[in-house]
Short mmCIF file of C-alpha atoms in Angstrom, two decimals:
data_model
loop_
_atom_site.label_atom_id
_atom_site.label_comp_id
_atom_site.label_asym_id
_atom_site.label_seq_id
_atom_site.Cartn_x
_atom_site.Cartn_y
_atom_site.Cartn_z
CA MET A 1 6.22 -8.06 31.42
CA SER A 2 5.65 -6.09 34.54
CA CYS A 3 4.07 -2.70 34.13
CA GLY A 4 5.97 -0.98 36.91
CA ALA A 5 9.45 -2.02 35.91
CA GLY A 6 8.73 -2.55 32.26
CA ALA A 7 10.94 -5.63 32.36
CA ALA A 8 10.08 -8.90 30.72
CA GLU A 9 8.85 -11.54 33.11
CA GLY A 10 8.00 -15.19 32.62
CA SER A 11 9.97 -18.01 34.20
CA ASP A 12 8.60 -20.34 31.54
CA ASP A 13 10.53 -18.43 28.90
CA HIS A 14 13.90 -18.70 30.68
CA ASN A 15 14.51 -15.02 30.03
CA VAL A 16 18.17 -14.10 29.82
CA SER A 17 19.57 -10.74 30.82
CA SER A 18 22.66 -9.22 29.26
CA GLU A 19 24.65 -10.02 32.39
CA GLU A 20 23.74 -13.71 32.14
CA LYS A 21 24.72 -13.94 28.47
CA GLY A 22 27.96 -12.00 28.71
CA CYS A 23 27.43 -9.08 26.40
CA PRO A 24 30.27 -8.42 23.96
CA SER A 25 31.47 -4.99 22.96
CA PRO A 26 28.72 -3.34 20.97
CA ASN A 27 30.57 -3.73 17.68
CA LEU A 28 29.14 -5.12 14.47
CA ASP A 29 32.30 -7.15 13.82
CA THR A 30 31.50 -9.37 16.79
CA SER A 31 30.48 -12.77 15.45
CA LYS A 32 30.07 -14.75 18.67
CA ASP A 33 29.48 -14.04 22.33
CA SER A 34 32.48 -14.36 24.58
CA LYS A 35 30.43 -16.12 27.28
CA SER A 36 32.86 -14.55 29.77
CA GLY A 37 30.14 -12.85 31.74
CA GLU A 38 31.59 -9.40 31.18
CA ASP A 39 29.25 -6.44 31.08
CA SER A 40 29.61 -3.76 28.45
CA SER A 41 27.60 -0.77 27.33
CA SER A 42 27.42 1.53 24.37
CA GLU A 43 27.09 5.28 24.39
CA SER A 44 26.67 7.60 21.48
CA SER A 45 26.76 11.37 21.24
CA SER A 46 25.66 11.45 17.63
CA ASP A 47 22.44 13.19 16.73
CA SER A 48 19.40 11.19 15.70
CA SER A 49 19.54 10.56 11.96
CA ASP A 50 16.54 11.46 9.85
CA SER A 51 14.95 8.72 7.79
CA ASP A 52 13.52 9.32 4.34
CA GLU A 53 11.85 5.92 4.33
CA GLU A 54 8.41 5.87 2.76
CA LEU A 55 5.92 3.75 4.58
CA GLY A 56 3.13 1.74 2.89
CA GLU A 57 -0.11 0.56 4.42
CA ALA A 58 0.40 -1.86 6.71
CA SER A 59 -2.06 -4.24 5.46
CA ALA A 60 -3.24 -5.40 6.78
CA GLU A 61 -3.83 -5.77 10.57
CA GLY A 62 -1.57 -4.68 13.40
CA ALA A 63 0.09 -6.71 16.12
CA SER A 64 -2.72 -6.04 18.61
CA ALA A 65 -5.36 -7.33 16.18
CA GLN A 66 -3.34 -10.46 15.64
CA ALA A 67 -2.99 -10.98 19.38
CA GLU A 68 -6.77 -10.71 19.79
CA GLU A 69 -7.22 -13.10 16.90
CA TRP A 70 -4.98 -15.69 18.51
CA GLY A 71 -6.77 -15.41 21.84
CA ASP A 72 -6.17 -17.90 24.63
CA LYS A 73 -7.34 -21.03 22.86
CA GLU A 74 -5.91 -24.50 22.52
CA THR A 75 -3.58 -25.22 19.60
CA HIS A 76 -4.56 -27.90 17.10
CA THR A 77 -2.73 -29.44 14.17
CA GLU A 78 -4.60 -30.17 10.98
CA HIS A 79 -3.34 -32.42 8.20
CA PHE A 80 -3.90 -31.72 4.55
CA ASN A 81 -5.90 -34.90 4.00
CA SER A 82 -7.95 -34.70 7.19
CA GLU A 83 -11.43 -33.33 7.61
CA CYS A 84 -11.84 -29.60 7.83
CA ILE A 85 -11.66 -28.49 11.48
CA LYS A 86 -11.85 -24.90 12.63
CA ILE A 87 -8.47 -23.92 14.02
CA GLU A 88 -7.72 -20.78 16.00
CA PRO A 89 -4.25 -19.46 15.09
CA HIS A 90 -2.57 -19.48 18.49
CA CYS A 91 0.97 -20.26 19.64
CA GLN A 92 1.04 -22.06 22.97
CA HIS A 93 4.59 -20.88 23.66
CA CYS A 94 3.98 -17.17 23.11
CA ASN A 95 1.16 -16.01 25.34
CA ALA A 96 1.02 -12.23 25.53
CA GLU A 97 2.90 -11.06 28.64
CA ASN A 98 2.07 -7.38 28.38
CA LYS A 99 -1.54 -7.38 29.51
CA HIS A 100 -0.80 -4.98 32.36
CA ASN A 101 0.77 -2.30 30.19
CA GLU A 102 -1.41 0.67 29.36
CA GLN A 103 -2.62 0.30 25.76
CA VAL A 104 -2.40 3.55 23.79
CA THR A 105 -3.40 4.32 20.20
CA PRO A 106 -1.12 6.80 18.44
CA ARG A 107 -2.14 9.46 15.99
CA ARG A 108 -1.30 8.70 12.35
CA LEU A 109 0.74 11.30 10.52
CA SER A 110 1.66 11.63 6.86
CA GLY A 111 4.38 9.38 5.46
CA GLY A 112 3.32 6.45 7.64
CA GLN A 113 4.54 8.05 10.88
CA PHE A 114 2.94 7.72 14.30
CA LEU A 115 2.71 10.29 17.08
CA LEU A 116 2.19 9.21 20.67
CA LYS A 117 1.52 11.79 23.37
CA VAL A 118 1.79 10.66 27.01
CA ASP A 119 1.11 12.94 29.97
CA THR A 120 2.94 11.15 32.76
CA GLU A 121 5.60 8.55 33.50
CA GLY A 122 4.70 4.91 32.98
CA VAL A 123 4.86 1.98 30.58
CA TYR A 124 2.79 2.36 27.40
CA GLU A 125 2.18 -0.16 24.62
CA CYS A 126 1.37 1.07 21.12
CA THR A 127 -1.69 -0.73 19.75
CA GLU A 128 -0.55 -0.16 16.13
CA THR A 129 3.05 -1.41 16.24
CA GLY A 130 3.45 -3.37 19.49
CA LEU A 131 6.26 -1.06 20.68
CA ILE A 132 6.42 -0.59 24.45
CA PHE A 133 7.78 2.71 25.77
CA GLU A 134 8.92 3.25 29.37
CA VAL A 135 8.90 7.00 29.97
CA ASN A 136 9.86 9.05 33.01
CA ARG A 137 7.91 12.23 32.23
CA LYS A 138 5.45 13.83 29.84
CA VAL A 139 6.68 13.39 26.28
CA ASP A 140 5.68 13.35 22.60
CA ILE A 141 7.15 10.39 20.69
CA LYS A 142 7.23 10.26 16.89
CA TYR A 143 8.14 6.96 15.25
CA CYS A 144 7.80 4.92 12.07
CA ILE A 145 8.47 1.44 10.71
CA LEU A 146 11.56 1.08 8.54
CA SER A 147 12.60 -1.48 5.96
CA TRP A 148 15.40 -3.87 6.85
CA SER A 149 16.36 -4.09 3.17
CA LYS A 150 17.83 -0.59 3.39
CA TYR A 151 20.23 -1.83 6.08
CA ALA A 152 20.81 -5.34 4.70
CA ASP A 153 24.62 -4.86 4.51
CA LEU A 154 24.71 -4.17 8.25
CA VAL A 155 23.11 -7.49 9.23
CA VAL A 156 26.15 -9.77 9.20
CA LYS A 157 26.04 -13.52 9.85
CA PRO A 158 25.58 -15.23 12.24
CA TRP A 159 23.06 -12.52 13.15
CA ALA A 160 19.57 -12.55 11.62
CA VAL A 161 16.58 -10.19 11.72
CA GLY A 162 14.46 -10.76 14.80
CA GLY A 163 11.61 -8.27 14.34
CA PRO A 164 10.62 -4.91 12.85
CA MET A 165 13.02 -1.96 12.62
CA PHE A 166 11.92 1.45 13.87
CA ASP A 167 13.03 5.06 13.79
CA VAL A 168 12.05 6.76 17.04
CA LYS A 169 12.31 10.51 17.58
CA CYS A 170 11.90 12.32 20.89
CA ASP A 171 14.04 13.62 23.75
CA PRO A 172 16.13 10.53 24.69
CA ALA A 173 16.25 11.69 28.30
CA CYS A 174 12.49 11.10 28.54
CA LEU A 175 12.74 7.45 27.47
CA THR A 176 14.07 4.90 29.92
CA SER A 177 13.60 1.85 27.68
CA ILE A 178 11.94 0.60 24.52
CA GLN A 179 10.65 -2.94 24.05
CA PHE A 180 10.68 -4.09 20.42
CA PRO A 181 8.25 -6.80 19.30
CA HIS A 182 9.94 -9.82 17.71
CA SER A 183 8.47 -12.36 15.29
CA LEU A 184 10.19 -15.50 16.59
CA CYS A 185 8.78 -18.36 18.59
CA LEU A 186 11.28 -19.05 21.34
CA GLY A 187 9.53 -22.20 22.51
CA ARG A 188 12.08 -24.59 23.97
CA GLN A 189 15.09 -22.95 22.29
CA ASP A 190 15.35 -19.86 24.47
CA ALA A 191 18.55 -21.00 26.16
CA ASN A 192 20.31 -21.30 22.80
CA MET A 193 19.32 -17.87 21.49
CA THR A 194 21.06 -14.52 21.86
CA PHE A 195 19.33 -11.22 21.15
CA ARG A 196 21.00 -7.92 20.34
CA VAL A 197 19.68 -4.54 19.18
CA LEU A 198 21.14 -3.28 15.91
CA HIS A 199 21.62 0.46 16.38
CA VAL A 200 22.35 2.44 13.20
CA LYS A 201 24.18 5.74 13.67
CA ASN A 202 25.54 7.74 10.73
CA SER A 203 25.38 4.75 8.34
CA GLU A 204 27.35 2.61 10.78
CA ALA A 205 25.93 0.03 13.13
CA SER A 206 26.65 -1.35 16.55
CA LEU A 207 25.21 -4.36 18.35
CA GLU A 208 23.92 -3.32 21.74
CA CYS A 209 22.93 -5.65 24.54
CA PRO A 210 19.26 -5.73 25.52
CA VAL A 211 18.23 -5.40 29.14
CA ASP A 212 16.06 -8.49 28.82
CA HIS A 213 13.82 -10.39 26.44
CA SER A 214 10.58 -12.29 26.63
CA SER A 215 8.51 -14.51 24.35
CA THR A 216 7.19 -11.40 22.56
CA HIS A 217 9.59 -8.47 23.08
CA VAL A 218 13.23 -7.42 23.36
CA LYS A 219 13.86 -4.70 25.95
CA TRP A 220 16.54 -2.13 25.22
CA HIS A 221 17.93 0.68 27.38
CA VAL A 222 17.82 3.87 25.32
CA SER A 223 21.30 5.26 24.65
CA SER A 224 20.49 7.54 21.73
CA LEU A 225 17.74 7.57 19.10
CA SER A 226 18.18 6.52 15.47
CA PRO A 227 17.14 3.44 13.47
CA VAL A 228 17.02 0.40 15.77
CA GLY A 229 15.72 -3.15 15.60
CA PRO A 230 16.23 -6.57 17.21
CA VAL A 231 18.58 -9.19 15.73
CA ILE A 232 19.17 -12.74 16.89
CA GLN A 233 21.85 -15.42 16.87
CA SER A 234 20.83 -19.04 17.37
CA GLU A 235 22.58 -22.39 17.41
CA GLU A 236 19.39 -24.07 16.22
CA THR A 237 16.77 -23.61 13.49
CA LEU A 238 14.72 -20.45 13.85
CA TYR A 239 10.94 -20.77 14.08
CA HIS A 240 8.96 -17.79 12.80
CA HIS A 241 5.41 -16.71 13.39
CA GLY A 242 4.23 -16.46 9.80
CA ALA A 243 1.68 -14.48 7.82
CA VAL A 244 0.15 -14.98 4.37
CA ILE A 245 -0.78 -11.77 2.55
CA LEU A 246 -3.10 -11.80 -0.49
CA TYR A 247 -3.44 -9.28 -3.29
CA LYS A 248 -5.70 -9.49 -6.35
CA VAL A 249 -4.93 -7.95 -9.72
CA ILE A 250 -7.53 -5.34 -10.71
CA ASP A 251 -8.26 -5.23 -14.43
CA GLN A 252 -11.10 -5.67 -16.91
CA ASN A 253 -10.40 -9.37 -17.56
CA PRO A 254 -12.89 -11.96 -16.25
CA SER A 255 -9.98 -14.15 -15.12
CA LEU A 256 -8.59 -14.02 -11.59
CA SER A 257 -4.95 -13.38 -10.77
CA PHE A 258 -3.53 -13.19 -7.24
CA ARG A 259 -0.22 -12.62 -5.55
CA VAL A 260 0.36 -14.70 -2.42
CA TYR A 261 3.16 -13.49 -0.15
CA ILE A 262 4.51 -15.75 2.62
CA ALA A 263 6.20 -13.60 5.24
CA THR A 264 7.34 -13.55 8.82
CA ASN A 265 4.83 -11.80 11.06
CA ASN A 266 7.07 -8.75 11.02
CA GLU A 267 5.72 -5.25 10.34
CA SER A 268 8.85 -4.25 8.40
CA PHE A 269 8.45 -7.25 6.09
CA ILE A 270 4.72 -6.64 5.62
CA LYS A 271 5.35 -2.94 4.92
CA ASP A 272 7.88 -3.90 2.24
CA ILE A 273 5.27 -6.11 0.58
CA ALA A 274 2.71 -3.29 0.52
CA LYS A 275 5.32 -0.96 -0.97
CA ALA A 276 6.25 -3.50 -3.68
CA VAL A 277 2.60 -3.91 -4.64
CA LYS A 278 2.06 -0.15 -4.69
CA HIS A 279 4.94 0.39 -7.13
CA SER A 280 4.02 -2.51 -9.42
CA SER A 281 2.98 -1.77 -13.00
CA LYS A 282 -0.32 -3.54 -12.26
CA LYS A 283 -3.09 -2.43 -9.93
CA PHE A 284 -3.97 -4.54 -6.91
CA MET A 285 -6.45 -4.72 -4.09
CA LYS A 286 -5.69 -6.39 -0.77
CA ILE A 287 -7.89 -9.38 0.04
CA ASP A 288 -8.92 -9.33 3.68
CA LYS A 289 -8.35 -12.84 5.04
CA PRO A 290 -6.92 -13.98 8.39
CA PRO A 291 -3.18 -13.74 7.70
CA VAL A 292 -1.67 -15.54 10.69
CA CYS A 293 -0.23 -19.00 10.01
CA LEU A 294 -1.55 -21.93 12.04
CA LYS A 295 1.90 -23.50 12.27
CA LEU A 296 5.35 -21.99 12.69
CA LEU A 297 7.48 -21.42 9.60
CA GLN A 298 11.02 -22.79 9.51
CA ASN A 299 13.97 -21.55 7.51
CA GLY A 300 14.90 -24.07 4.83
CA LYS A 301 11.66 -26.03 5.04
CA LYS A 302 9.62 -26.54 1.86
CA TYR A 303 5.97 -25.57 1.47
CA ARG A 304 3.47 -25.86 -1.36
CA LEU A 305 0.35 -23.87 -2.16
CA VAL A 306 -2.73 -25.88 -3.10
CA SER A 307 -5.96 -24.65 -4.69
CA GLU A 308 -9.38 -26.34 -4.53
CA PRO A 309 -10.57 -26.45 -7.29
CA GLU A 310 -7.29 -26.58 -9.15
CA ALA A 311 -5.68 -23.35 -10.38
CA ASP A 312 -2.45 -22.43 -12.15
CA ILE A 313 0.06 -21.86 -9.34
CA THR A 314 3.60 -20.61 -9.98
CA PRO A 315 5.81 -21.76 -8.35
CA GLU A 316 4.02 -24.78 -6.93
CA GLU A 317 6.44 -25.11 -4.02
CA ILE A 318 8.90 -22.84 -2.22
CA GLU A 319 11.69 -23.12 0.33
CA PHE A 320 10.99 -20.63 3.08
CA VAL A 321 13.58 -18.04 4.00
CA ASP A 322 13.12 -14.87 6.00
CA GLY A 323 13.23 -12.26 3.24
CA SER A 324 13.29 -9.23 5.54
CA THR A 325 16.61 -7.97 4.20
CA LEU A 326 15.84 -8.75 0.53
CA LYS A 327 14.85 -5.81 -1.63
CA LEU A 328 12.71 -7.98 -3.94
CA LYS A 329 10.07 -9.98 -2.11
CA SER A 330 9.17 -13.35 -3.61
CA TYR A 331 5.55 -14.34 -4.11
CA ILE A 332 3.39 -17.11 -5.56
CA GLU A 333 1.07 -16.35 -8.47
CA VAL A 334 -2.38 -17.94 -8.55
CA TYR A 335 -4.42 -17.78 -11.77
CA LEU A 336 -7.97 -18.92 -12.57
CA GLU A 337 -9.53 -18.45 -15.99
CA GLN A 338 -13.02 -17.85 -14.60
CA PRO A 339 -14.14 -16.12 -11.38
CA MET A 340 -15.31 -18.66 -8.81
CA GLU A 341 -15.14 -19.55 -5.16
CA PHE A 342 -12.04 -21.49 -4.23
CA LYS A 343 -9.84 -22.50 -1.31
CA LEU A 344 -6.14 -21.84 -0.87
CA LEU A 345 -4.06 -23.99 1.47
CA LEU A 346 -0.39 -23.64 2.37
CA VAL A 347 0.95 -27.09 3.18
CA GLU A 348 4.20 -28.16 4.83
CA MET A 349 5.62 -30.74 2.44
CA ASP A 350 7.41 -32.92 5.03
CA SER A 351 4.35 -33.50 7.19
CA ASP A 352 1.43 -32.65 4.86
CA GLU A 353 0.13 -30.39 7.64
CA ILE A 354 -1.86 -27.29 6.76
CA VAL A 355 0.03 -24.15 7.73
CA TRP A 356 -2.56 -21.63 6.51
CA LYS A 357 -5.88 -21.74 4.69
CA ALA A 358 -8.53 -19.38 3.36
CA LYS A 359 -11.70 -19.57 1.30
CA LEU A 360 -11.97 -16.88 -1.34
CA ARG A 361 -15.40 -15.85 -2.54
CA GLU A 362 -16.43 -13.52 -5.33
CA CYS A 363 -17.74 -11.04 -2.77
CA ASP A 364 -14.15 -10.61 -1.56
CA TRP A 365 -13.39 -8.63 -4.69
CA VAL A 366 -16.98 -7.57 -5.59
CA GLN A 367 -16.49 -8.31 -9.28
CA HIS A 368 -19.86 -9.99 -9.58
CA GLU A 369 -21.54 -6.93 -8.03
CA GLN A 370 -19.97 -4.71 -10.66
CA SER A 371 -21.33 -6.98 -13.39
CA GLN A 372 -24.78 -6.92 -11.81
CA ASN A 373 -24.73 -3.13 -11.66
CA VAL A 374 -23.81 -2.86 -15.33
CA SER A 375 -26.69 -5.21 -16.14
CA LYS A 376 -29.07 -3.16 -14.00
CA SER A 377 -27.91 0.03 -15.71
CA SER A 378 -28.64 -1.47 -19.14
CA THR A 379 -32.08 -2.75 -18.09
CA SER A 380 -32.97 0.55 -16.43
CA GLY A 381 -31.95 2.46 -19.56
CA LYS A 382 -34.25 0.32 -21.69
CA ARG A 383 -37.06 0.83 -19.21
CA ARG A 384 -36.58 4.60 -19.25
CA ARG A 385 -36.58 4.67 -23.03
CA LYS A 386 -39.78 2.59 -23.11
CA VAL A 387 -41.51 4.94 -20.69
CA SER A 388 -40.39 8.03 -22.57
CA SER A 389 -41.82 6.66 -25.81
CA THR A 390 -45.29 6.86 -24.30
CA LEU A 391 -44.97 10.54 -23.43
CA PRO A 392 -46.56 13.25 -25.60
CA GLU A 393 -44.28 14.60 -28.30
CA GLU A 394 -44.12 18.07 -26.73
CA GLU A 395 -42.81 16.62 -23.45
CA ILE A 396 -40.16 14.65 -25.31
CA ASN A 397 -39.01 17.80 -27.11
CA ALA A 398 -38.93 19.70 -23.82
CA LYS A 399 -36.71 17.04 -22.26
CA ARG A 400 -34.36 17.13 -25.27
CA LEU A 401 -34.15 20.92 -25.05
CA LYS A 402 -33.36 20.69 -21.34
CA GLN A 403 -30.51 18.26 -22.05
CA VAL A 404 -29.02 20.62 -24.63
CA ASP A 405 -29.18 23.56 -22.20
CA THR A 406 -27.11 21.73 -19.56
CA SER A 407 -23.81 22.22 -21.38
CA ASP A 408 -22.77 25.07 -19.06
CA ALA A 409 -23.71 23.05 -15.96
CA ALA A 410 -21.61 20.18 -17.25
CA LYS A 411 -18.52 22.39 -17.08
CA THR A 412 -19.23 23.39 -13.50
CA PRO A 413 -16.91 21.85 -10.87
CA VAL A 414 -18.53 19.19 -8.74
CA THR A 415 -19.40 20.36 -5.21
CA ASP A 416 -18.94 18.68 -1.84
CA ASP A 417 -22.71 18.45 -1.43
CA GLN A 418 -22.93 16.57 -4.72
CA LEU A 419 -20.11 14.22 -3.67
CA ILE A 420 -21.87 13.48 -0.37
CA THR A 421 -25.10 12.68 -2.23
CA LEU A 422 -23.23 10.45 -4.67
CA ALA A 423 -21.36 8.69 -1.85
CA GLY A 424 -24.67 7.62 -0.35
CA LYS A 425 -25.66 5.97 -3.64
CA LEU A 426 -22.46 3.98 -4.25
CA GLY A 427 -22.79 0.32 -3.30
CA LYS A 428 -20.37 -2.30 -2.03
CA GLU A 429 -18.46 -2.12 -5.30
CA TRP A 430 -17.10 1.35 -4.42
CA ILE A 431 -13.51 0.15 -3.98
CA LYS A 432 -13.40 -1.29 -7.49
CA VAL A 433 -15.08 1.87 -8.81
CA ALA A 434 -12.29 3.88 -7.18
CA ILE A 435 -9.54 1.79 -8.74
CA VAL A 436 -10.97 0.92 -12.16
CA ASN A 437 -13.23 3.88 -12.98
CA LEU A 438 -11.60 6.73 -11.10
CA GLU A 439 -8.04 5.35 -11.41
CA LEU A 440 -7.14 5.90 -7.77
CA ASP A 441 -4.34 4.03 -6.04
CA ILE A 442 -5.25 1.20 -3.66
CA SER A 443 -2.92 2.68 -1.03
CA ASP A 444 -5.05 5.83 -1.01
CA ILE A 445 -8.16 3.71 -0.43
CA ASP A 446 -6.45 1.81 2.39
CA ASP A 447 -5.47 5.09 4.06
CA ILE A 448 -9.04 6.36 3.84
CA ARG A 449 -10.44 3.12 5.30
CA GLU A 450 -7.94 3.19 8.18
CA LYS A 451 -8.92 6.72 9.17
CA ASN A 452 -12.71 6.36 8.83
CA GLU A 453 -15.00 3.64 10.16
CA ASN A 454 -18.16 4.93 8.46
CA VAL A 455 -18.40 3.46 4.96
CA THR A 456 -20.29 6.43 3.50
CA ILE A 457 -17.61 8.80 4.81
CA CYS A 458 -14.97 6.57 3.19
CA LYS A 459 -16.80 6.82 -0.13
CA PHE A 460 -16.99 10.61 0.19
CA TRP A 461 -13.26 10.95 0.83
CA MET A 462 -12.60 8.57 -2.04
CA LEU A 463 -14.53 10.94 -4.33
CA LYS A 464 -12.67 13.90 -2.82
CA LYS A 465 -9.41 12.14 -3.68
CA TRP A 466 -10.57 11.91 -7.29
CA GLN A 467 -11.52 15.61 -7.18
CA GLU A 468 -8.02 16.53 -5.93
CA LYS A 469 -6.41 14.38 -8.63
CA GLU A 470 -8.47 15.87 -11.47
CA LYS A 471 -8.17 19.47 -10.25
CA SER A 472 -9.82 21.72 -12.86
CA ASN A 473 -11.20 18.67 -14.69
CA ALA A 474 -13.24 17.60 -11.66
CA THR A 475 -16.52 18.51 -13.32
CA VAL A 476 -19.92 16.86 -13.21
CA GLN A 477 -19.57 15.88 -16.86
CA ASN A 478 -16.16 14.26 -16.28
CA LEU A 479 -17.44 12.37 -13.23
CA HIS A 480 -20.45 11.23 -15.24
CA SER A 481 -18.12 9.92 -17.97
CA CYS A 482 -15.94 8.08 -15.46
CA LEU A 483 -18.92 6.37 -13.80
CA LYS A 484 -20.92 5.60 -16.95
CA ASN A 485 -20.74 1.82 -16.31
CA VAL A 486 -21.76 1.96 -12.65
CA SER A 487 -25.26 1.30 -11.29
CA ALA A 488 -28.45 2.87 -12.67
CA GLU A 489 -29.04 4.60 -9.34
CA VAL A 490 -25.68 6.37 -9.60
CA GLN A 491 -26.45 7.29 -13.21
CA ASP A 492 -29.74 8.86 -12.14
CA VAL A 493 -27.99 10.98 -9.50
CA LEU A 494 -25.33 12.17 -11.96
CA GLU A 495 -27.91 13.00 -14.61
CA GLY A 496 -29.72 14.99 -11.95
CA PHE A 497 -26.52 16.98 -11.35
CA LEU A 498 -26.36 17.70 -15.10
#
């Protein structure tokens, strides 16, 4: 895409403008293009509608991180029974075309919203969402990712979801165009595909013609601002860039239980998954593994998940469908009776080719570190008791008296200085401590990690989150009780506070 014009380039992609395709009237009842070559446009005087959509973490890993991960490397195909070869997840048909756009990182607001401030006209690409804004003056743009499931009734066949849906808020006069990222691989099918932009206004929708499209984006001329997202109609099978998202159940059992979600590489879909996990009756932590599939996913094609060594997998095979508009997201459950290292492989059943793979180690969920810390705490306690037995009786009595006199201190609220000191003593197991011991939500931890690169600062804000949750009960004694099974070093610090 050219930076100056903001239009999608790329002769290899056979880009099609709305004039070439013959854009129909922007009406949702339109089922097929007229192919008559007529031009049409859609105008709306309705105000931008507010969205009450809650946004989860986006797990994972934004579009820019995935683009960097793909790189400019050669594509390989690996078969399930072949030797293990390192494969870089890269699609040869979808090289990034937006390298000349100015990359900008928005500010994160509450409720999963983003705020982008630009000082002059130009073409700007959001590093968090992949949106590309063409602006004609200084402007503040607020936007968020929406769920397609909320608008499922408006996506009528033969149209299908093509990428994330967004709600953008700013002065429409300042925006010339928006380019929406899409999750499809156009490859050699570009000539048989038709893109539109689904524009929701006052609970009704219209299909508006894009200005252009490329291998990565759909460009739309801004008419008015309200929920919008790309949809597609194709005469052939759709090929999706896929992602595999992993979550582990957090509980006191030694067994391992995981949820494996197979999704299109679509931020709306991935946000829905995070939201479903957040509202589950169980507690989960996200397992950080490269999510991008090595091979394109096809609607209607069957895949199976394989574990090495063997695990209980339910269901063992699935037929892939783009579940963007489904309220309930399907997943595969993986269960192992004992914690161990193992591999997961997603295999295309027709070809036996590996679509995605990951090796999961105990350090990915730090369970073994928690066990080691409990063991250290027990050993240290025995050592302290042994040392104290050698002290003179008067010193022992003095220590006991001191412990009795700390009852008032135990009721004192914990201070920020104490939390900072404690944060420096927490080890790599701090995420599990937050979830299991302090009963914090994994989404809160993800938010803290996104906003802070320094691990110690993350631990401090995690403890502050506990303090806010407990309110008047955020005392040293209560914190000591919550962390009684953590490391001996942490115990020593807490006892010092007492």
